[in-house]
Amino acid sequence: MNNTTPKTKPIWILPAVFMILLIGIIAIANVGLGSTVFAFLEYIPGGDKTGHFILIGMLSFLVNLSMGAKTTPWKSITVLKGSLIVFIVVFAEECSQIFLKYRGFDLIDLLADTAGICVFGSLAKVLVHHNLSNAKNSE
């Protein structure tokens, strides 16, 4: 019987591939092709905001999962490191849109991103802790 504590191995391929997909989506929007390429979003209730919630949330899920849902203290709370990293990158990207011809800063987009980061980050934390708990119980 193995008495060592199970360790989660970082799996960076999934968040890296997903980030490349997101960079492609951002590039399409930045050159003004977003309304053409993503026209189908008009038929989805809250299409653009739903997309922000799901896509950025999924990135948060994958990053937190690959980091083993590690946390860090911030003021009086504890936050997921992966969620914090994703939020900083997303905040910078959203703010950069102020300077782009075909884009514009949208606070509601940022709120949808933040909600996705929190919800999907929390799901990753639950999954990691559930898997660690099961691994300890099976020893």
PDB file of C-alpha atoms in Angstrom:
ATOM      1  CA  MET A   1       0.000   0.000   0.000  1.00  0.00           C
ATOM      2  CA  ASN A   2       1.309   3.431  -0.944  1.00  0.00           C
ATOM      3  CA  ASN A   3       1.432   5.837   2.024  1.00  0.00           C
ATOM      4  CA  THR A   4       2.359   8.926   0.039  1.00  0.00           C
ATOM      5  CA  THR A   5      -0.124  11.740  -0.376  1.00  0.00           C
ATOM      6  CA  PRO A   6      -1.576  11.821  -3.880  1.00  0.00           C
ATOM      7  CA  LYS A   7      -0.384  14.790  -5.888  1.00  0.00           C
ATOM      8  CA  THR A   8      -2.173  16.368  -8.784  1.00  0.00           C
ATOM      9  CA  LYS A   9       0.022  16.729 -11.828  1.00  0.00           C
ATOM     10  CA  PRO A  10      -0.378  19.978 -13.728  1.00  0.00           C
ATOM     11  CA  ILE A  11      -1.988  19.387 -17.082  1.00  0.00           C
ATOM     12  CA  TRP A  12      -1.223  22.539 -19.048  1.00  0.00           C
ATOM     13  CA  ILE A  13      -2.116  21.269 -22.503  1.00  0.00           C
ATOM     14  CA  LEU A  14      -5.878  21.789 -22.092  1.00  0.00           C
ATOM     15  CA  PRO A  15      -5.760  25.390 -20.843  1.00  0.00           C
ATOM     16  CA  ALA A  16      -3.037  26.208 -23.397  1.00  0.00           C
ATOM     17  CA  VAL A  17      -5.086  24.893 -26.330  1.00  0.00           C
ATOM     18  CA  PHE A  18      -8.209  26.625 -25.027  1.00  0.00           C
ATOM     19  CA  MET A  19      -6.276  29.889 -24.654  1.00  0.00           C
ATOM     20  CA  ILE A  20      -5.170  29.622 -28.291  1.00  0.00           C
ATOM     21  CA  LEU A  21      -8.838  29.224 -29.274  1.00  0.00           C
ATOM     22  CA  LEU A  22      -9.745  32.334 -27.252  1.00  0.00           C
ATOM     23  CA  ILE A  23      -6.887  34.320 -28.806  1.00  0.00           C
ATOM     24  CA  GLY A  24      -8.297  33.386 -32.219  1.00  0.00           C
ATOM     25  CA  ILE A  25     -11.771  34.581 -31.214  1.00  0.00           C
ATOM     26  CA  ILE A  26     -10.327  37.843 -29.855  1.00  0.00           C
ATOM     27  CA  ALA A  27      -8.285  38.376 -33.039  1.00  0.00           C
ATOM     28  CA  ILE A  28     -11.391  37.907 -35.202  1.00  0.00           C
ATOM     29  CA  ALA A  29     -13.253  40.501 -33.121  1.00  0.00           C
ATOM     30  CA  ASN A  30     -10.286  42.898 -33.103  1.00  0.00           C
ATOM     31  CA  VAL A  31     -10.170  43.097 -36.907  1.00  0.00           C
ATOM     32  CA  GLY A  32     -13.892  43.780 -37.176  1.00  0.00           C
ATOM     33  CA  LEU A  33     -15.088  40.359 -38.331  1.00  0.00           C
ATOM     34  CA  GLY A  34     -16.840  39.449 -35.086  1.00  0.00           C
ATOM     35  CA  SER A  35     -20.348  40.475 -36.141  1.00  0.00           C
ATOM     36  CA  THR A  36     -20.017  38.378 -39.320  1.00  0.00           C
ATOM     37  CA  VAL A  37     -18.305  35.291 -37.898  1.00  0.00           C
ATOM     38  CA  PHE A  38     -20.332  35.234 -34.684  1.00  0.00           C
ATOM     39  CA  ALA A  39     -23.697  36.292 -36.180  1.00  0.00           C
ATOM     40  CA  PHE A  40     -25.288  33.125 -34.750  1.00  0.00           C
ATOM     41  CA  LEU A  41     -24.986  34.654 -31.265  1.00  0.00           C
ATOM     42  CA  GLU A  42     -27.947  36.890 -32.144  1.00  0.00           C
ATOM     43  CA  TYR A  43     -30.165  33.798 -31.912  1.00  0.00           C
ATOM     44  CA  ILE A  44     -28.963  32.790 -28.443  1.00  0.00           C
ATOM     45  CA  PRO A  45     -30.589  34.619 -25.519  1.00  0.00           C
ATOM     46  CA  GLY A  46     -27.935  36.955 -24.115  1.00  0.00           C
ATOM     47  CA  GLY A  47     -25.614  35.535 -26.798  1.00  0.00           C
ATOM     48  CA  ASP A  48     -22.547  37.728 -26.329  1.00  0.00           C
ATOM     49  CA  LYS A  49     -22.775  37.759 -22.535  1.00  0.00           C
ATOM     50  CA  THR A  50     -23.495  34.022 -22.425  1.00  0.00           C
ATOM     51  CA  GLY A  51     -20.412  33.491 -24.580  1.00  0.00           C
ATOM     52  CA  HIS A  52     -18.293  35.570 -22.207  1.00  0.00           C
ATOM     53  CA  PHE A  53     -19.627  33.644 -19.194  1.00  0.00           C
ATOM     54  CA  ILE A  54     -19.029  30.203 -20.715  1.00  0.00           C
ATOM     55  CA  LEU A  55     -15.742  30.805 -22.568  1.00  0.00           C
ATOM     56  CA  ILE A  56     -13.949  32.726 -19.816  1.00  0.00           C
ATOM     57  CA  GLY A  57     -15.509  30.458 -17.202  1.00  0.00           C
ATOM     58  CA  MET A  58     -14.187  27.416 -19.046  1.00  0.00           C
ATOM     59  CA  LEU A  59     -10.725  28.979 -19.161  1.00  0.00           C
ATOM     60  CA  SER A  60     -10.923  29.535 -15.393  1.00  0.00           C
ATOM     61  CA  PHE A  61     -12.046  25.924 -14.894  1.00  0.00           C
ATOM     62  CA  LEU A  62      -9.155  24.521 -16.945  1.00  0.00           C
ATOM     63  CA  VAL A  63      -6.498  26.787 -15.397  1.00  0.00           C
ATOM     64  CA  ASN A  64      -7.680  26.044 -11.845  1.00  0.00           C
ATOM     65  CA  LEU A  65      -7.890  22.328 -12.588  1.00  0.00           C
ATOM     66  CA  SER A  66      -4.354  22.304 -13.981  1.00  0.00           C
ATOM     67  CA  MET A  67      -3.102  24.190 -10.904  1.00  0.00           C
ATOM     68  CA  GLY A  68      -4.760  21.760  -8.509  1.00  0.00           C
ATOM     69  CA  ALA A  69      -7.180  24.494  -7.325  1.00  0.00           C
ATOM     70  CA  LYS A  70      -4.420  26.181  -5.332  1.00  0.00           C
ATOM     71  CA  THR A  71      -5.479  29.233  -3.334  1.00  0.00           C
ATOM     72  CA  THR A  72      -3.846  32.405  -2.110  1.00  0.00           C
ATOM     73  CA  PRO A  73      -4.901  34.868   0.599  1.00  0.00           C
ATOM     74  CA  TRP A  74      -6.150  38.253  -0.596  1.00  0.00           C
ATOM     75  CA  LYS A  75      -7.259  40.813   1.975  1.00  0.00           C
ATOM     76  CA  SER A  76      -9.629  38.885   4.255  1.00  0.00           C
ATOM     77  CA  ILE A  77     -10.527  36.120   1.790  1.00  0.00           C
ATOM     78  CA  THR A  78      -8.890  33.212   0.003  1.00  0.00           C
ATOM     79  CA  VAL A  79      -9.007  33.161  -3.795  1.00  0.00           C
ATOM     80  CA  LEU A  80      -8.132  30.555  -6.373  1.00  0.00           C
ATOM     81  CA  LYS A  81      -4.781  31.402  -7.964  1.00  0.00           C
ATOM     82  CA  GLY A  82      -5.981  30.331 -11.398  1.00  0.00           C
ATOM     83  CA  SER A  83      -9.088  32.495 -11.143  1.00  0.00           C
ATOM     84  CA  LEU A  84      -6.988  35.474 -10.096  1.00  0.00           C
ATOM     85  CA  ILE A  85      -4.624  34.982 -13.052  1.00  0.00           C
ATOM     86  CA  VAL A  86      -7.527  34.637 -15.495  1.00  0.00           C
ATOM     87  CA  PHE A  87      -9.248  37.730 -14.060  1.00  0.00           C
ATOM     88  CA  ILE A  88      -6.104  39.866 -14.411  1.00  0.00           C
ATOM     89  CA  VAL A  89      -5.616  38.791 -18.045  1.00  0.00           C
ATOM     90  CA  VAL A  90      -9.306  39.247 -18.912  1.00  0.00           C
ATOM     91  CA  PHE A  91      -9.460  42.645 -17.194  1.00  0.00           C
ATOM     92  CA  ALA A  92      -6.411  43.833 -19.156  1.00  0.00           C
ATOM     93  CA  GLU A  93      -7.862  42.518 -22.432  1.00  0.00           C
ATOM     94  CA  GLU A  94     -11.245  44.166 -21.816  1.00  0.00           C
ATOM     95  CA  CYS A  95      -9.595  47.495 -20.945  1.00  0.00           C
ATOM     96  CA  SER A  96      -7.386  47.297 -24.055  1.00  0.00           C
ATOM     97  CA  GLN A  97     -10.524  47.377 -26.196  1.00  0.00           C
ATOM     98  CA  ILE A  98     -10.838  51.100 -25.465  1.00  0.00           C
ATOM     99  CA  PHE A  99      -8.006  51.656 -27.946  1.00  0.00           C
ATOM    100  CA  LEU A 100      -9.278  49.374 -30.730  1.00  0.00           C
ATOM    101  CA  LYS A 101     -11.280  50.576 -33.733  1.00  0.00           C
ATOM    102  CA  TYR A 102     -13.786  47.715 -33.827  1.00  0.00           C
ATOM    103  CA  ARG A 103     -14.071  47.093 -30.105  1.00  0.00           C
ATOM    104  CA  GLY A 104     -15.088  48.959 -26.989  1.00  0.00           C
ATOM    105  CA  PHE A 105     -14.886  48.451 -23.240  1.00  0.00           C
ATOM    106  CA  ASP A 106     -18.088  46.889 -21.909  1.00  0.00           C
ATOM    107  CA  LEU A 107     -18.593  46.623 -18.155  1.00  0.00           C
ATOM    108  CA  ILE A 108     -21.343  44.032 -18.635  1.00  0.00           C
ATOM    109  CA  ASP A 109     -18.913  41.834 -20.609  1.00  0.00           C
ATOM    110  CA  LEU A 110     -16.453  42.131 -17.722  1.00  0.00           C
ATOM    111  CA  LEU A 111     -19.188  41.214 -15.224  1.00  0.00           C
ATOM    112  CA  ALA A 112     -20.149  38.160 -17.323  1.00  0.00           C
ATOM    113  CA  ASP A 113     -16.457  37.192 -17.473  1.00  0.00           C
ATOM    114  CA  THR A 114     -16.117  37.604 -13.703  1.00  0.00           C
ATOM    115  CA  ALA A 115     -19.248  35.545 -13.022  1.00  0.00           C
ATOM    116  CA  GLY A 116     -17.899  32.772 -15.270  1.00  0.00           C
ATOM    117  CA  ILE A 117     -14.513  32.899 -13.540  1.00  0.00           C
ATOM    118  CA  CYS A 118     -16.151  32.537 -10.118  1.00  0.00           C
ATOM    119  CA  VAL A 119     -18.665  29.823 -11.034  1.00  0.00           C
ATOM    120  CA  PHE A 120     -16.363  27.646 -13.145  1.00  0.00           C
ATOM    121  CA  GLY A 121     -13.396  28.217 -10.805  1.00  0.00           C
ATOM    122  CA  SER A 122     -15.538  26.982  -7.923  1.00  0.00           C
ATOM    123  CA  LEU A 123     -16.513  23.909  -9.949  1.00  0.00           C
ATOM    124  CA  ALA A 124     -12.825  23.137 -10.510  1.00  0.00           C
ATOM    125  CA  LYS A 125     -12.162  23.487  -6.781  1.00  0.00           C
ATOM    126  CA  VAL A 126     -15.012  21.106  -5.926  1.00  0.00           C
ATOM    127  CA  LEU A 127     -13.780  18.578  -8.500  1.00  0.00           C
ATOM    128  CA  VAL A 128     -10.155  18.719  -7.298  1.00  0.00           C
ATOM    129  CA  HIS A 129     -11.123  18.389  -3.634  1.00  0.00           C
ATOM    130  CA  HIS A 130     -13.554  15.567  -4.444  1.00  0.00           C
ATOM    131  CA  ASN A 131     -10.846  13.668  -6.331  1.00  0.00           C
ATOM    132  CA  LEU A 132      -8.299  14.213  -3.537  1.00  0.00           C
ATOM    133  CA  SER A 133     -10.850  13.046  -0.968  1.00  0.00           C
ATOM    134  CA  ASN A 134     -11.601   9.905  -2.985  1.00  0.00           C
ATOM    135  CA  ALA A 135      -7.874   9.198  -3.400  1.00  0.00           C
ATOM    136  CA  LYS A 136      -7.311   9.442   0.362  1.00  0.00           C
ATOM    137  CA  ASN A 137     -10.312   7.221   1.099  1.00  0.00           C
ATOM    138  CA  SER A 138      -9.110   4.524  -1.303  1.00  0.00           C
ATOM    139  CA  GLU A 139      -5.771   4.104   0.477  1.00  0.00           C
TER     140      GLU A 139
END
